[in-house]
Amino acid sequence: MRGEQEFLDLLHERLAELRAGAEAAVNSALSRAETNLQARLERDVLVAERSGLLAAFDAGERGLCFGRLVFRDGSDHHIGRIGIRRDDADRTPLVVDWRAEVARPFYLATGHTPMGLRRRRHITTEGPRVTALHDEILDLSDPIRTGHEGTDADAVLFAALDTARTGRMHDIVQTIQSEQDRIIRAPHHGVLVVEGGPGTGKTVVALHRAAYLLYAHRELLARRAVLIVGPNPGFLGYIGEVLPSLGETGVLLATPAELFPGVTATGTDTPGAAEVKGRAAMADALARFVRDRQTLPDPATVIDHDDGELVLDADIASDARHRARESGLPHNLARPHFAFGVIDGLTEQLVDRIGADPFGGPNLLGPDDVALLGKAIAANPAVHAAIGELWPTLTPHELVADFLADPVHLPDADAAAIRRTGGEWTPADVPLLDEAAELLGEDDSAARAAAEGERQERIAYAQGVLDLSYGSRTQEFDDRDDEESEVLGAHDLIDAERLADRAEERDHRSAAERAAADRTWAFGHIIVDEAQELSAMAWRLLMRRCPTRSMTLVGDPAQTAEPGGCGSWEAILGPYLRDRWEHTRLGVNYRTPTEIMAIAAQVARSADPDFEPPRSIRATGVRPWAVRTDDLPGAVAAAVAQETRTEGRLAVIAPRSHHDALSAAVPAASAGRAPDLTSAVVLLDPRQAKGLEFDTVIVAEPAEFGTSDLYVALTRATQRLGVVHTGALPAGLEETLEHRLTAAGAGAGAG
């Protein structure tokens, strides 16, 4: 252990040098920015790089080195969260990044397939201190013994699984299993579906896959960014430290409700409304609703004009509408085609009237006359007002709000379910807004014209600067000889346009920050957790965000609970990929003890007799218990008081209707839409608990849960599970739980 400690001390010294060097370099650049134009332009980039670099250093300090590989050829490598090199001419590696190819034997080598290894060492640290070593012998002919050999190859894994939870997900770089490694390093292209039951590690595997892809395809993904979609804000907070701990910060984490820039979806739909809004048929209903806004005049519109009244009738408008629709452009972008069609029709009407030959000959107006009449009509505000009535410029917000107020093109029952006037946007509205944005398009011609005007102003200003420079140099050179006059000035090296472009303020936001603000951004890769819960409309949104279809989807169809959730992978991917996607399944449950998983499986089998749960690899010897009571808040409070005597985090998972009473009974519990998961006790509903894990879970009133929600609630615990109820237990629980007497003061009788 002494040798590894000395090596770790060396690493931390090197890490400190790197941190100090990075800070000094950035601070020096920021100082120069006060007087140097180029440095000033690059300042924000340097600050962003500093932020990401220091995040990597912090990651290293939390567990800089966790493994060592000793090969048969005598070479050896230390493995860590980030790569570190010596400060020598050869830049010799001190620590190899866990994602490097040479590190793969740390995760895949076995006694049967040693991959050239003699031994594999696991190093456990707390900050800069080595606390434990565990050596696995892969070459039995190796005569060297260190005294740290262990007979249990999974000792490090089980130690990590038994560690008390903190309310934040941790990385698993020290304990990645072979089936997980293959998923993490799977090829970048195409759609990979990772299915797994509770506790199989599918979420953390997906996060490590993001870190690996950023390492292996840095140039592409740093430019296009990676999007990670999670079910709720609490979940994103729970997983938020994993990627920074691996040195990666260029990732956008978002819920489906956050994927339309500028919209905060805090409203709530009824289950029925959410289900209707999530159907794929909503896309057709919105498209038809947009076409409804492309109207014809009835009766004809009479427009005052200098050359006499113009009559905009249905025939002119119909021809113009056909012309606009034939363009194939979205509604707002097709509007100019409609406008030109109307103007052409009115111009033809006016030409026929004032240029007609009274003797029946050809029209008396020439092409120039016709062009002048057309320009006059195009400049008439009343004409544009009439065009705006028939083909209005629309925003996604206006369109969806109008549609929800009058949901035409839907069956009466569906229309009644979603009809709403005003109110906050809901998560199910976000895909509708995105669909509306696609149907409408954004006419940015005015913005582009304004930007070009500003650019021309900068060019004019730059030209003035160059002219002044030239004038001053001309006066100066009048007093010099010819040789000195050959010195080049600014105007000799750069023209006004290039000078203006160089002085233009650059966008120094990271790719993830720019992607968050741009609805049309195309991500390099998308990872979706709890993918089975997303609606068909949500998938339309996500597929638009990744036209290359480079995606990793993780989830468990058995845990589908959202009313509009697609549930099956075929339903999700069939409309876009048919059968051109890969599927893999994680079958080992690392989180849930066998005692708890047996009960959860019984509940699932009550709805699906063929259900097969993931195989749990650990047992605690603690049997889950149940208490029946007449005082639910009191019994839960007593159970919380009893269970919090042990180390770790506790969650009370209860139907939302009981949260007010339970919050009053357990005031220490963090609750609400975004509870603090680092608190010792939190109060959640089953949807909030998805993807999370706690040392102890108390499930309240399980009979009020659906089968999927109950299955989720029962499988959140890593150590202990209790159930508190007032009525009969659901199928699968009554015969499997250990029934206890009600806690004193918390109700009556025995369970």
PDB file of N, CA, C and O in Angstrom, residues 280-312:
ATOM      1  N   ALA A 280     -49.928  10.537 -31.958  1.00  0.00           N
ATOM      2  CA  ALA A 280     -49.356  10.966 -33.235  1.00  0.00           C
ATOM      3  C   ALA A 280     -50.382  11.699 -34.091  1.00  0.00           C
ATOM      4  O   ALA A 280     -50.024  12.560 -34.906  1.00  0.00           O
ATOM      5  N   ALA A 281     -51.673  11.402 -33.896  1.00  0.00           N
ATOM      6  CA  ALA A 281     -52.732  12.046 -34.679  1.00  0.00           C
ATOM      7  C   ALA A 281     -52.782  13.546 -34.449  1.00  0.00           C
ATOM      8  O   ALA A 281     -53.364  14.285 -35.259  1.00  0.00           O
ATOM      9  N   MET A 282     -52.189  14.029 -33.354  1.00  0.00           N
ATOM     10  CA  MET A 282     -52.195  15.463 -33.095  1.00  0.00           C
ATOM     11  C   MET A 282     -51.422  16.219 -34.169  1.00  0.00           C
ATOM     12  O   MET A 282     -51.725  17.384 -34.459  1.00  0.00           O
ATOM     13  N   ALA A 283     -50.426  15.591 -34.767  1.00  0.00           N
ATOM     14  CA  ALA A 283     -49.664  16.264 -35.819  1.00  0.00           C
ATOM     15  C   ALA A 283     -50.563  16.587 -37.004  1.00  0.00           C
ATOM     16  O   ALA A 283     -50.516  17.701 -37.561  1.00  0.00           O
ATOM     17  N   ASP A 284     -51.410  15.642 -37.392  1.00  0.00           N
ATOM     18  CA  ASP A 284     -52.325  15.876 -38.506  1.00  0.00           C
ATOM     19  C   ASP A 284     -53.367  16.920 -38.138  1.00  0.00           C
ATOM     20  O   ASP A 284     -53.716  17.783 -38.957  1.00  0.00           O
ATOM     21  N   ALA A 285     -53.858  16.874 -36.897  1.00  0.00           N
ATOM     22  CA  ALA A 285     -54.859  17.857 -36.469  1.00  0.00           C
ATOM     23  C   ALA A 285     -54.284  19.267 -36.497  1.00  0.00           C
ATOM     24  O   ALA A 285     -54.958  20.216 -36.930  1.00  0.00           O
ATOM     25  N   LEU A 286     -53.047  19.428 -36.059  1.00  0.00           N
ATOM     26  CA  LEU A 286     -52.424  20.754 -36.090  1.00  0.00           C
ATOM     27  C   LEU A 286     -52.173  21.209 -37.527  1.00  0.00           C
ATOM     28  O   LEU A 286     -52.350  22.394 -37.849  1.00  0.00           O
ATOM     29  N   ALA A 287     -51.770  20.287 -38.407  1.00  0.00           N
ATOM     30  CA  ALA A 287     -51.536  20.652 -39.806  1.00  0.00           C
ATOM     31  C   ALA A 287     -52.829  21.133 -40.455  1.00  0.00           C
ATOM     32  O   ALA A 287     -52.839  22.126 -41.205  1.00  0.00           O
ATOM     33  N   ARG A 288     -53.908  20.454 -40.166  1.00  0.00           N
ATOM     34  CA  ARG A 288     -55.204  20.868 -40.724  1.00  0.00           C
ATOM     35  C   ARG A 288     -55.647  22.199 -40.129  1.00  0.00           C
ATOM     36  O   ARG A 288     -56.261  23.025 -40.811  1.00  0.00           O
ATOM     37  N   PHE A 289     -55.312  22.420 -38.856  1.00  0.00           N
ATOM     38  CA  PHE A 289     -55.656  23.678 -38.205  1.00  0.00           C
ATOM     39  C   PHE A 289     -54.902  24.840 -38.853  1.00  0.00           C
ATOM     40  O   PHE A 289     -55.443  25.940 -39.002  1.00  0.00           O
ATOM     41  N   VAL A 290     -53.646  24.604 -39.234  1.00  0.00           N
ATOM     42  CA  VAL A 290     -52.885  25.641 -39.933  1.00  0.00           C
ATOM     43  C   VAL A 290     -53.526  25.944 -41.285  1.00  0.00           C
ATOM     44  O   VAL A 290     -53.682  27.115 -41.677  1.00  0.00           O
ATOM     45  N   ARG A 291     -53.929  24.928 -42.010  1.00  0.00           N
ATOM     46  CA  ARG A 291     -54.564  25.140 -43.316  1.00  0.00           C
ATOM     47  C   ARG A 291     -55.871  25.906 -43.166  1.00  0.00           C
ATOM     48  O   ARG A 291     -56.264  26.672 -44.061  1.00  0.00           O
ATOM     49  N   ASP A 292     -56.540  25.713 -42.028  1.00  0.00           N
ATOM     50  CA  ASP A 292     -57.770  26.474 -41.775  1.00  0.00           C
ATOM     51  C   ASP A 292     -57.511  27.976 -41.713  1.00  0.00           C
ATOM     52  O   ASP A 292     -58.422  28.784 -41.948  1.00  0.00           O
ATOM     53  N   ARG A 293     -56.269  28.347 -41.343  1.00  0.00           N
ATOM     54  CA  ARG A 293     -55.944  29.772 -41.225  1.00  0.00           C
ATOM     55  C   ARG A 293     -55.567  30.384 -42.565  1.00  0.00           C
ATOM     56  O   ARG A 293     -55.294  31.583 -42.641  1.00  0.00           O
ATOM     57  N   GLN A 294     -55.535  29.584 -43.605  1.00  0.00           N
ATOM     58  CA  GLN A 294     -55.244  30.068 -44.957  1.00  0.00           C
ATOM     59  C   GLN A 294     -56.583  30.194 -45.685  1.00  0.00           C
ATOM     60  O   GLN A 294     -57.015  29.289 -46.394  1.00  0.00           O
ATOM     61  N   THR A 295     -57.258  31.333 -45.494  1.00  0.00           N
ATOM     62  CA  THR A 295     -58.668  31.459 -45.850  1.00  0.00           C
ATOM     63  C   THR A 295     -58.868  32.202 -47.170  1.00  0.00           C
ATOM     64  O   THR A 295     -57.933  32.778 -47.740  1.00  0.00           O
ATOM     65  N   LEU A 296     -60.113  32.194 -47.611  1.00  0.00           N
ATOM     66  CA  LEU A 296     -60.540  32.918 -48.803  1.00  0.00           C
ATOM     67  C   LEU A 296     -61.554  33.983 -48.388  1.00  0.00           C
ATOM     68  O   LEU A 296     -62.304  33.793 -47.420  1.00  0.00           O
ATOM     69  N   PRO A 297     -61.614  35.109 -49.102  1.00  0.00           N
ATOM     70  CA  PRO A 297     -62.567  36.171 -48.726  1.00  0.00           C
ATOM     71  C   PRO A 297     -64.002  35.764 -49.035  1.00  0.00           C
ATOM     72  O   PRO A 297     -64.296  35.230 -50.107  1.00  0.00           O
ATOM     73  N   ASP A 298     -64.880  36.010 -48.092  1.00  0.00           N
ATOM     74  CA  ASP A 298     -66.301  35.708 -48.278  1.00  0.00           C
ATOM     75  C   ASP A 298     -67.119  36.710 -47.445  1.00  0.00           C
ATOM     76  O   ASP A 298     -67.227  36.545 -46.227  1.00  0.00           O
ATOM     77  N   PRO A 299     -67.643  37.762 -48.046  1.00  0.00           N
ATOM     78  CA  PRO A 299     -67.625  38.073 -49.489  1.00  0.00           C
ATOM     79  C   PRO A 299     -66.295  38.676 -49.906  1.00  0.00           C
ATOM     80  O   PRO A 299     -65.373  38.773 -49.100  1.00  0.00           O
ATOM     81  N   ALA A 300     -66.212  39.087 -51.153  1.00  0.00           N
ATOM     82  CA  ALA A 300     -64.981  39.686 -51.673  1.00  0.00           C
ATOM     83  C   ALA A 300     -64.634  40.955 -50.902  1.00  0.00           C
ATOM     84  O   ALA A 300     -65.519  41.665 -50.409  1.00  0.00           O
ATOM     85  N   THR A 301     -63.323  41.212 -50.799  1.00  0.00           N
ATOM     86  CA  THR A 301     -62.831  42.393 -50.089  1.00  0.00           C
ATOM     87  C   THR A 301     -62.580  43.517 -51.086  1.00  0.00           C
ATOM     88  O   THR A 301     -61.859  43.330 -52.080  1.00  0.00           O
ATOM     89  N   VAL A 302     -63.160  44.694 -50.805  1.00  0.00           N
ATOM     90  CA  VAL A 302     -62.981  45.862 -51.669  1.00  0.00           C
ATOM     91  C   VAL A 302     -61.903  46.746 -51.052  1.00  0.00           C
ATOM     92  O   VAL A 302     -61.989  47.124 -49.878  1.00  0.00           O
ATOM     93  N   ILE A 303     -60.891  47.088 -51.855  1.00  0.00           N
ATOM     94  CA  ILE A 303     -59.733  47.831 -51.366  1.00  0.00           C
ATOM     95  C   ILE A 303     -59.632  49.148 -52.123  1.00  0.00           C
ATOM     96  O   ILE A 303     -59.632  49.183 -53.363  1.00  0.00           O
ATOM     97  N   ASP A 304     -59.576  50.238 -51.374  1.00  0.00           N
ATOM     98  CA  ASP A 304     -59.394  51.553 -51.991  1.00  0.00           C
ATOM     99  C   ASP A 304     -57.986  51.674 -52.550  1.00  0.00           C
ATOM    100  O   ASP A 304     -57.004  51.287 -51.896  1.00  0.00           O
ATOM    101  N   HIS A 305     -57.893  52.243 -53.772  1.00  0.00           N
ATOM    102  CA  HIS A 305     -56.595  52.403 -54.424  1.00  0.00           C
ATOM    103  C   HIS A 305     -56.620  53.674 -55.256  1.00  0.00           C
ATOM    104  O   HIS A 305     -57.695  54.140 -55.683  1.00  0.00           O
ATOM    105  N   ASP A 306     -55.462  54.257 -55.502  1.00  0.00           N
ATOM    106  CA  ASP A 306     -55.385  55.521 -56.238  1.00  0.00           C
ATOM    107  C   ASP A 306     -55.981  55.412 -57.625  1.00  0.00           C
ATOM    108  O   ASP A 306     -56.520  56.397 -58.154  1.00  0.00           O
ATOM    109  N   ASP A 307     -55.893  54.262 -58.241  1.00  0.00           N
ATOM    110  CA  ASP A 307     -56.403  54.074 -59.600  1.00  0.00           C
ATOM    111  C   ASP A 307     -57.781  53.426 -59.619  1.00  0.00           C
ATOM    112  O   ASP A 307     -58.168  52.780 -60.596  1.00  0.00           O
ATOM    113  N   GLY A 308     -58.484  53.530 -58.508  1.00  0.00           N
ATOM    114  CA  GLY A 308     -59.812  52.951 -58.424  1.00  0.00           C
ATOM    115  C   GLY A 308     -59.853  51.751 -57.506  1.00  0.00           C
ATOM    116  O   GLY A 308     -58.814  51.213 -57.100  1.00  0.00           O
ATOM    117  N   GLU A 309     -61.038  51.307 -57.142  1.00  0.00           N
ATOM    118  CA  GLU A 309     -61.187  50.204 -56.193  1.00  0.00           C
ATOM    119  C   GLU A 309     -60.660  48.890 -56.775  1.00  0.00           C
ATOM    120  O   GLU A 309     -60.806  48.615 -57.966  1.00  0.00           O
ATOM    121  N   LEU A 310     -60.035  48.115 -55.869  1.00  0.00           N
ATOM    122  CA  LEU A 310     -59.595  46.772 -56.219  1.00  0.00           C
ATOM    123  C   LEU A 310     -60.493  45.774 -55.510  1.00  0.00           C
ATOM    124  O   LEU A 310     -60.868  45.979 -54.346  1.00  0.00           O
ATOM    125  N   VAL A 311     -60.818  44.704 -56.167  1.00  0.00           N
ATOM    126  CA  VAL A 311     -61.695  43.685 -55.586  1.00  0.00           C
ATOM    127  C   VAL A 311     -60.902  42.383 -55.422  1.00  0.00           C
ATOM    128  O   VAL A 311     -60.527  41.741 -56.413  1.00  0.00           O
ATOM    129  N   LEU A 312     -60.636  42.051 -54.164  1.00  0.00           N
ATOM    130  CA  LEU A 312     -59.934  40.793 -53.860  1.00  0.00           C
ATOM    131  C   LEU A 312     -60.995  39.721 -53.631  1.00  0.00           C
ATOM    132  O   LEU A 312     -61.607  39.629 -52.561  1.00  0.00           O
TER     133      LEU A 312
END
